[in-house]
Amino acid sequence: MKLLDAIHGHRDEIQRPESLIQSFQGKLKARAHISKLRFVSRHLRPLRKKILNASLTPRSLRASSKVGILDSPESGNDLRRHVFDWDDLQIFHAVATTGSMSAAASALGCQQSTVSKRMRQLESRLGSQLIERRAAGIVLTPAGETALDFVLTMQRSAQQLENQVSGRDRAMEGEVVLRAPDGLSTYWLARQMPEFMRVNPAIDVKLVSDQSPTVGDNAAPLSITFVPEKGMDVRASELGCLHYMPMASPDFINTYGAPQSLADVMHLRFLTLEQYDKKLNTWGIQASAADALIKYSFRTDISSVLFETIRYGGGIAMAPTYLAHLYPDELVVLDYEFHESIRFWLKYQPGSHEVGRVKCVGDWIEEVFNRKKNPWFRDEFCHPGEFCDITVIKPQQRG
């Protein structure tokens, strides 16, 4: 009967049997293709459920997935409304880590209007407000903080899956992203990098600023940070301590004279590094009191800019003592029994310590900050006069 029905449906082609044969072949291929899709869909259901259980999809909606569209009794439009678009989560992550819609759009290479629209869609789908728009930038709501934790977990899981499947975990080659403060990157890591590259030619290091809008913390398996890590699944080890003292250049001292007391110092031109991270409120009451008395002539949130301004005679500023070791002839230490310290850590993202190339970079970082070899990074304060021949001006000195 099927054959007869097919013939009746093609009665105008009876005189051309080759056309009828081609039509039958097309129908057979189409049926085989549909059967194959249904077979794949049935066998992907267990994997689909595992993936959705780790996602942000509400429990009541976890039965649906784009993988099962052919088998779903729901209409296509209704189903798609309940399935997360992973691009929305990527956009949310960019907004959360960069702190603004415009910075997220720049990092993702799209329009700001697209970012705003996709964020509204995601919040509507979740039924919760994830971000608050304030004058200072984007702030995560409690729901947004929770959502970001899930997104970071999903990204780490995806990266671990890729590493394990491809066998890259064991390979001592490939790219390693390292986030670090610009001062340590410019004046310490950059000096050590050529030797690492010579010994490990197959490892490509991408060193980015800790304030880079294009690389979120989760995207970098390694980071050097001034903020202690409190997460249980993040591995962190203390690298050392930066000790700060007032410093200036010899040219500045020769021009304006050597201050004879702390009161004299207060009348000279001062420079300062504005804290770009509110969590780094580590300097004590003494520093706050000094800030209240000093009128700063120059401010920046870029460490390397501040240090270069000091070196070229711009004024006096608090600078890490390791700079005295690097530039003993270009700096002068003003020793008025005032110094401050900030600890810093090396942080591994979860699972990254097991990746061969990441561990290789991490071991190298720990070595270049070795406190036995580099006393200026020790926990206890070590005066610059103890490890280098630098000019030190004290209150009892007279011009």
Short mmCIF file of C-alpha atoms in Angstrom, two decimals:
data_model
loop_
_atom_site.label_atom_id
_atom_site.label_comp_id
_atom_site.label_asym_id
_atom_site.label_seq_id
_atom_site.Cartn_x
_atom_site.Cartn_y
_atom_site.Cartn_z
CA MET A 1 0.00 0.00 0.00
CA LYS A 2 2.81 2.39 0.83
CA LEU A 3 4.33 1.75 -2.56
CA LEU A 4 0.97 2.38 -4.28
CA ASP A 5 0.44 5.55 -2.27
CA ALA A 6 3.88 6.75 -3.26
CA ILE A 7 3.17 5.94 -6.93
CA HIS A 8 -0.18 7.77 -6.82
CA GLY A 9 1.58 10.72 -5.23
CA HIS A 10 4.03 10.81 -8.14
CA ARG A 11 1.72 9.79 -11.01
CA ASP A 12 3.04 12.66 -13.09
CA GLU A 13 6.49 11.10 -12.87
CA ILE A 14 5.50 7.53 -13.89
CA GLN A 15 7.14 7.98 -17.27
CA ARG A 16 10.38 8.97 -15.50
CA PRO A 17 11.33 6.06 -13.15
CA GLU A 18 14.67 7.60 -12.31
CA SER A 19 12.87 10.56 -10.68
CA LEU A 20 10.72 8.17 -8.60
CA ILE A 21 13.80 6.28 -7.42
CA GLN A 22 15.52 9.51 -6.36
CA SER A 23 12.41 10.56 -4.44
CA PHE A 24 12.33 7.23 -2.56
CA GLN A 25 16.02 7.54 -1.75
CA GLY A 26 15.50 11.04 -0.35
CA LYS A 27 12.67 9.87 1.88
CA LEU A 28 14.74 6.95 3.17
CA LYS A 29 17.69 9.23 4.00
CA ALA A 30 15.43 11.70 5.81
CA ARG A 31 13.85 8.93 7.89
CA ALA A 32 17.27 7.51 8.75
CA HIS A 33 18.48 10.98 9.81
CA ILE A 34 15.46 11.52 12.09
CA SER A 35 15.91 8.07 13.63
CA LYS A 36 19.57 8.83 14.28
CA LEU A 37 18.70 12.12 16.01
CA ARG A 38 16.18 10.40 18.22
CA PHE A 39 18.69 7.67 19.06
CA VAL A 40 21.35 10.25 20.00
CA SER A 41 18.84 12.25 22.01
CA ARG A 42 17.78 9.19 24.04
CA HIS A 43 21.37 8.25 24.85
CA LEU A 44 22.41 11.81 25.75
CA ARG A 45 19.68 12.18 28.38
CA PRO A 46 21.79 10.90 31.32
CA LEU A 47 24.66 13.26 30.43
CA ARG A 48 22.20 16.09 29.93
CA LYS A 49 20.78 15.63 33.43
CA LYS A 50 24.25 15.68 35.01
CA ILE A 51 25.17 18.90 33.25
CA LEU A 52 21.90 20.61 34.14
CA ASN A 53 22.24 19.61 37.80
CA ALA A 54 25.42 21.72 37.94
CA SER A 55 23.82 24.71 36.22
CA LEU A 56 21.71 27.58 37.43
CA THR A 57 18.55 26.07 35.88
CA PRO A 58 15.68 25.90 38.40
CA ARG A 59 14.88 22.36 39.51
CA SER A 60 11.41 22.51 38.01
CA LEU A 61 12.88 23.24 34.59
CA ARG A 62 15.75 20.74 34.55
CA ALA A 63 13.78 18.26 32.47
CA SER A 64 14.21 20.44 29.39
CA SER A 65 17.31 20.92 27.29
CA LYS A 66 18.20 21.92 23.77
CA VAL A 67 19.54 18.40 23.31
CA GLY A 68 16.03 16.99 23.74
CA ILE A 69 14.04 19.41 21.60
CA LEU A 70 13.02 16.68 19.12
CA ASP A 71 11.61 14.53 21.92
CA SER A 72 9.92 17.29 23.90
CA PRO A 73 6.12 17.65 23.78
CA GLU A 74 6.54 21.36 24.47
CA SER A 75 6.51 23.92 21.69
CA GLY A 76 9.90 25.24 20.59
CA ASN A 77 9.23 28.76 21.89
CA ASP A 78 8.13 27.61 25.35
CA LEU A 79 11.10 25.30 25.68
CA ARG A 80 13.67 27.89 24.69
CA ARG A 81 12.34 30.29 27.30
CA HIS A 82 13.28 27.75 30.00
CA VAL A 83 16.76 26.87 28.72
CA PHE A 84 19.72 28.97 29.78
CA ASP A 85 21.75 30.62 27.10
CA TRP A 86 25.34 30.19 28.19
CA ASP A 87 26.21 33.48 26.51
CA ASP A 88 24.02 35.25 29.08
CA LEU A 89 26.07 33.73 31.90
CA GLN A 90 29.29 34.79 30.17
CA ILE A 91 27.96 38.33 29.89
CA PHE A 92 26.94 38.31 33.56
CA HIS A 93 30.44 37.13 34.52
CA ALA A 94 32.03 39.94 32.48
CA VAL A 95 29.79 42.55 34.12
CA ALA A 96 30.48 41.17 37.61
CA THR A 97 34.27 41.06 37.17
CA THR A 98 34.77 44.34 35.30
CA GLY A 99 32.32 46.37 37.38
CA SER A 100 30.54 48.17 34.55
CA MET A 101 28.44 47.56 31.46
CA SER A 102 30.81 49.48 29.21
CA ALA A 103 33.90 47.60 30.43
CA ALA A 104 32.10 44.28 29.98
CA ALA A 105 31.09 45.24 26.44
CA SER A 106 34.68 46.21 25.65
CA ALA A 107 36.01 42.93 27.05
CA LEU A 108 33.46 40.87 25.11
CA GLY A 109 33.72 42.87 21.90
CA CYS A 110 30.03 43.78 21.69
CA GLN A 111 27.74 46.78 22.14
CA GLN A 112 26.85 48.07 25.61
CA SER A 113 23.18 47.91 24.67
CA THR A 114 23.58 44.18 24.00
CA VAL A 115 25.09 43.65 27.44
CA SER A 116 22.26 45.58 29.12
CA LYS A 117 19.59 43.69 27.19
CA ARG A 118 21.07 40.27 27.96
CA MET A 119 21.43 41.12 31.64
CA ARG A 120 17.74 42.08 31.80
CA GLN A 121 16.83 38.81 30.11
CA LEU A 122 18.89 36.79 32.57
CA GLU A 123 17.43 38.58 35.60
CA SER A 124 13.93 38.07 34.20
CA ARG A 125 14.57 34.37 33.66
CA LEU A 126 15.93 33.95 37.19
CA GLY A 127 13.29 36.15 38.74
CA SER A 128 15.95 37.94 40.80
CA GLN A 129 17.94 41.15 40.55
CA LEU A 130 21.62 40.27 40.15
CA ILE A 131 23.21 43.71 39.98
CA GLU A 132 22.67 47.24 41.20
CA ARG A 133 23.75 50.20 39.10
CA ARG A 134 25.41 52.88 41.20
CA ALA A 135 27.44 55.98 40.44
CA ALA A 136 30.68 54.16 41.30
CA GLY A 137 29.80 51.20 39.07
CA ILE A 138 28.06 47.84 39.21
CA VAL A 139 27.51 46.17 42.59
CA LEU A 140 26.35 42.57 42.97
CA THR A 141 23.23 41.87 45.00
CA PRO A 142 23.20 38.84 47.35
CA ALA A 143 21.51 36.89 44.55
CA GLY A 144 24.22 38.10 42.17
CA GLU A 145 26.97 36.92 44.52
CA THR A 146 25.35 33.47 44.64
CA ALA A 147 24.93 33.37 40.87
CA LEU A 148 28.57 34.37 40.33
CA ASP A 149 29.72 31.49 42.54
CA PHE A 150 27.76 29.08 40.36
CA VAL A 151 29.11 30.59 37.14
CA LEU A 152 32.71 30.37 38.37
CA THR A 153 32.17 26.74 39.36
CA MET A 154 30.73 25.96 35.94
CA GLN A 155 33.67 27.62 34.17
CA ARG A 156 36.20 25.75 36.29
CA SER A 157 34.40 22.46 35.63
CA ALA A 158 34.41 23.13 31.89
CA GLN A 159 38.14 23.92 31.97
CA GLN A 160 38.91 20.79 34.00
CA LEU A 161 36.87 18.70 31.56
CA GLU A 162 38.82 20.09 28.63
CA ASN A 163 42.14 19.52 30.36
CA GLN A 164 41.38 15.94 31.35
CA VAL A 165 39.91 14.93 28.02
CA SER A 166 42.73 16.45 25.99
CA GLY A 167 45.48 15.25 28.34
CA ARG A 168 46.82 18.77 28.77
CA ASP A 169 47.03 18.44 32.56
CA ARG A 170 50.25 16.47 32.25
CA ALA A 171 51.76 18.49 29.44
CA MET A 172 54.50 20.99 30.26
CA GLU A 173 53.40 23.21 27.42
CA GLY A 174 50.68 25.68 26.56
CA GLU A 175 49.51 28.99 27.98
CA VAL A 176 49.39 29.97 31.65
CA VAL A 177 47.62 33.20 32.64
CA LEU A 178 49.10 34.97 35.67
CA ARG A 179 47.45 37.99 37.29
CA ALA A 180 49.70 40.23 39.37
CA PRO A 181 49.92 43.82 40.68
CA ASP A 182 51.54 46.14 38.16
CA GLY A 183 54.37 47.18 40.49
CA LEU A 184 55.58 43.65 41.18
CA SER A 185 55.05 42.72 37.52
CA THR A 186 57.09 45.65 36.21
CA TYR A 187 59.95 45.77 38.69
CA TRP A 188 60.34 42.18 39.84
CA LEU A 189 58.68 39.54 37.65
CA ALA A 190 59.74 41.13 34.37
CA ARG A 191 63.41 40.89 35.42
CA GLN A 192 63.07 37.16 36.13
CA MET A 193 60.92 36.26 33.12
CA PRO A 194 63.66 35.85 30.47
CA GLU A 195 65.33 33.06 32.45
CA PHE A 196 62.02 31.22 32.90
CA MET A 197 61.36 31.50 29.16
CA ARG A 198 64.80 30.11 28.39
CA VAL A 199 64.33 27.08 30.65
CA ASN A 200 60.67 26.48 29.67
CA PRO A 201 60.34 27.38 25.98
CA ALA A 202 57.11 25.39 25.52
CA ILE A 203 55.20 27.29 28.24
CA ASP A 204 53.63 30.58 27.18
CA VAL A 205 53.08 32.96 30.10
CA LYS A 206 50.41 35.64 29.81
CA LEU A 207 51.07 38.19 32.55
CA VAL A 208 48.13 40.55 33.09
CA SER A 209 47.39 43.29 35.59
CA ASP A 210 45.28 42.42 38.60
CA GLN A 211 42.96 45.22 37.41
CA SER A 212 42.71 43.99 33.82
CA PRO A 213 39.06 44.13 32.63
CA THR A 214 39.62 41.41 30.03
CA VAL A 215 40.67 38.65 32.40
CA GLY A 216 38.62 37.80 35.43
CA ASP A 217 40.10 36.16 38.45
CA ASN A 218 38.66 32.79 37.49
CA ALA A 219 40.26 32.97 34.02
CA ALA A 220 43.74 33.08 35.55
CA PRO A 221 44.80 29.81 37.22
CA LEU A 222 47.47 31.77 39.10
CA SER A 223 47.36 35.17 40.75
CA ILE A 224 49.49 37.23 43.10
CA THR A 225 47.17 39.09 45.44
CA PHE A 226 47.22 41.31 48.52
CA VAL A 227 43.88 39.86 49.64
CA PRO A 228 44.05 36.65 51.72
CA GLU A 229 41.97 33.84 50.25
CA LYS A 230 39.10 32.59 52.38
CA GLY A 231 37.60 30.03 49.97
CA MET A 232 38.04 26.42 51.03
CA ASP A 233 38.56 25.19 47.47
CA VAL A 234 41.24 27.75 46.59
CA ARG A 235 44.87 27.01 47.35
CA ALA A 236 46.91 30.00 48.55
CA SER A 237 50.40 30.32 50.00
CA GLU A 238 52.05 33.41 51.44
CA LEU A 239 54.80 34.70 49.17
CA GLY A 240 56.15 37.45 51.36
CA CYS A 241 55.70 40.96 52.68
CA LEU A 242 56.27 44.36 51.09
CA HIS A 243 57.76 46.93 53.47
CA TYR A 244 57.22 50.59 52.61
CA MET A 245 59.32 53.63 53.60
CA PRO A 246 59.35 57.28 52.43
CA MET A 247 61.68 57.66 49.45
CA ALA A 248 62.74 60.39 47.06
CA SER A 249 65.36 60.89 44.36
CA PRO A 250 68.79 62.50 44.95
CA ASP A 251 67.81 65.26 42.50
CA PHE A 252 64.74 66.12 44.54
CA ILE A 253 66.78 66.27 47.77
CA ASN A 254 69.48 68.40 46.11
CA THR A 255 66.84 70.83 44.83
CA TYR A 256 64.67 71.19 47.92
CA GLY A 257 67.16 70.23 50.62
CA ALA A 258 67.26 67.34 53.03
CA PRO A 259 64.44 67.54 55.60
CA GLN A 260 65.77 67.77 59.15
CA SER A 261 62.64 66.54 60.90
CA LEU A 262 59.30 64.94 60.26
CA ALA A 263 57.76 68.43 60.34
CA ASP A 264 60.11 69.48 57.51
CA VAL A 265 59.07 66.44 55.52
CA MET A 266 55.41 67.42 55.78
CA HIS A 267 56.11 70.70 53.95
CA LEU A 268 57.65 69.01 50.91
CA ARG A 269 55.91 67.75 47.80
CA PHE A 270 54.27 64.35 48.31
CA LEU A 271 52.99 61.73 45.91
CA THR A 272 50.60 58.89 46.73
CA LEU A 273 49.17 55.66 45.39
CA GLU A 274 45.39 55.71 45.62
CA GLN A 275 44.04 52.40 46.76
CA TYR A 276 41.98 50.89 43.97
CA ASP A 277 40.87 47.91 46.06
CA LYS A 278 38.74 48.72 49.08
CA LYS A 279 39.66 45.37 50.64
CA LEU A 280 43.28 46.49 51.02
CA ASN A 281 42.67 48.55 54.11
CA THR A 282 45.86 47.22 55.69
CA TRP A 283 47.79 50.30 56.69
CA GLY A 284 47.36 51.37 60.26
CA ILE A 285 46.21 54.42 62.17
CA GLN A 286 49.66 56.01 61.89
CA ALA A 287 49.37 56.08 58.09
CA SER A 288 45.85 57.52 58.27
CA ALA A 289 47.03 60.25 60.63
CA ALA A 290 49.91 61.14 58.29
CA ASP A 291 47.50 61.31 55.34
CA ALA A 292 45.43 63.85 57.25
CA LEU A 293 48.48 66.15 57.57
CA ILE A 294 49.91 65.78 54.07
CA LYS A 295 48.73 67.62 50.99
CA TYR A 296 49.44 65.39 48.02
CA SER A 297 50.60 67.04 44.81
CA PHE A 298 50.22 63.91 42.70
CA ARG A 299 47.93 60.87 42.88
CA THR A 300 47.76 57.71 40.80
CA ASP A 301 46.45 54.18 41.11
CA ILE A 302 49.29 52.74 39.00
CA SER A 303 52.28 51.64 41.09
CA SER A 304 54.81 51.80 38.27
CA VAL A 305 53.78 55.40 37.47
CA LEU A 306 54.27 56.42 41.09
CA PHE A 307 57.70 54.78 41.33
CA GLU A 308 58.91 56.35 38.10
CA THR A 309 57.71 59.77 39.28
CA ILE A 310 59.77 59.30 42.45
CA ARG A 311 62.87 58.27 40.50
CA TYR A 312 62.67 61.30 38.24
CA GLY A 313 62.41 63.85 41.04
CA GLY A 314 58.67 64.30 41.36
CA GLY A 315 58.57 64.23 45.14
CA ILE A 316 58.42 61.97 48.21
CA ALA A 317 56.25 58.85 48.44
CA MET A 318 55.98 55.57 50.30
CA ALA A 319 57.77 52.94 48.23
CA PRO A 320 58.60 49.25 48.77
CA THR A 321 62.10 48.64 50.06
CA TYR A 322 62.96 46.18 47.29
CA LEU A 323 63.20 49.24 45.03
CA ALA A 324 66.13 50.40 47.16
CA HIS A 325 67.88 47.15 46.24
CA LEU A 326 67.13 47.69 42.53
CA TYR A 327 67.95 51.42 42.38
CA PRO A 328 70.36 52.28 45.22
CA ASP A 329 71.93 55.13 43.23
CA GLU A 330 68.62 56.64 42.10
CA LEU A 331 66.72 56.73 45.40
CA VAL A 332 67.16 58.18 48.88
CA VAL A 333 65.51 56.67 51.95
CA LEU A 334 63.97 59.10 54.46
CA ASP A 335 64.30 57.22 57.74
CA TYR A 336 61.93 58.83 60.23
CA GLU A 337 61.01 55.58 62.01
CA PHE A 338 57.91 55.27 59.87
CA HIS A 339 57.27 52.22 57.74
CA GLU A 340 54.29 50.05 56.81
CA SER A 341 53.95 46.49 55.53
CA ILE A 342 51.57 44.57 53.29
CA ARG A 343 51.56 40.78 52.89
CA PHE A 344 50.93 39.13 49.54
CA TRP A 345 49.95 35.63 48.46
CA LEU A 346 50.15 33.26 45.51
CA LYS A 347 46.70 31.88 44.73
CA TYR A 348 45.77 28.82 42.63
CA GLN A 349 42.27 28.43 41.24
CA PRO A 350 40.67 25.09 42.21
CA GLY A 351 42.21 22.18 40.34
CA SER A 352 44.87 24.28 38.60
CA HIS A 353 47.66 23.12 40.91
CA GLU A 354 47.38 19.67 39.31
CA VAL A 355 48.09 21.06 35.83
CA GLY A 356 51.77 20.53 35.02
CA ARG A 357 52.48 23.84 33.31
CA VAL A 358 50.58 25.84 35.97
CA LYS A 359 52.49 24.17 38.78
CA CYS A 360 55.75 24.87 36.92
CA VAL A 361 54.96 28.61 36.80
CA GLY A 362 53.80 28.56 40.44
CA ASP A 363 57.03 26.90 41.59
CA TRP A 364 59.03 29.49 39.66
CA ILE A 365 57.09 32.35 41.30
CA GLU A 366 57.76 30.95 44.78
CA GLU A 367 61.44 30.72 43.94
CA VAL A 368 61.79 34.30 42.64
CA PHE A 369 60.20 35.55 45.87
CA ASN A 370 62.37 33.30 48.03
CA ARG A 371 62.69 35.18 51.33
CA LYS A 372 66.02 33.63 52.27
CA LYS A 373 67.62 35.04 49.13
CA ASN A 374 65.57 38.26 49.11
CA PRO A 375 65.48 39.76 52.62
CA TRP A 376 63.28 42.68 51.49
CA PHE A 377 60.37 40.19 51.16
CA ARG A 378 60.71 38.74 54.66
CA ASP A 379 57.91 39.03 57.19
CA GLU A 380 60.12 40.99 59.57
CA PHE A 381 61.22 44.46 58.51
CA CYS A 382 64.73 44.60 57.10
CA HIS A 383 66.14 48.13 56.74
CA PRO A 384 67.44 48.97 53.23
CA GLY A 385 70.78 49.94 54.76
CA GLU A 386 71.27 46.29 55.71
CA PHE A 387 71.13 44.92 52.17
CA CYS A 388 72.27 47.73 49.87
CA ASP A 389 74.47 50.83 49.76
CA ILE A 390 71.81 53.55 49.59
CA THR A 391 71.75 57.08 51.03
CA VAL A 392 69.68 57.23 54.21
CA ILE A 393 68.58 60.59 55.65
CA LYS A 394 67.69 60.63 59.36
CA PRO A 395 66.32 63.41 61.61
CA GLN A 396 69.67 63.96 63.35
CA GLN A 397 71.38 64.76 60.06
CA ARG A 398 72.05 68.46 59.41
CA GLY A 399 72.40 70.08 56.03
#
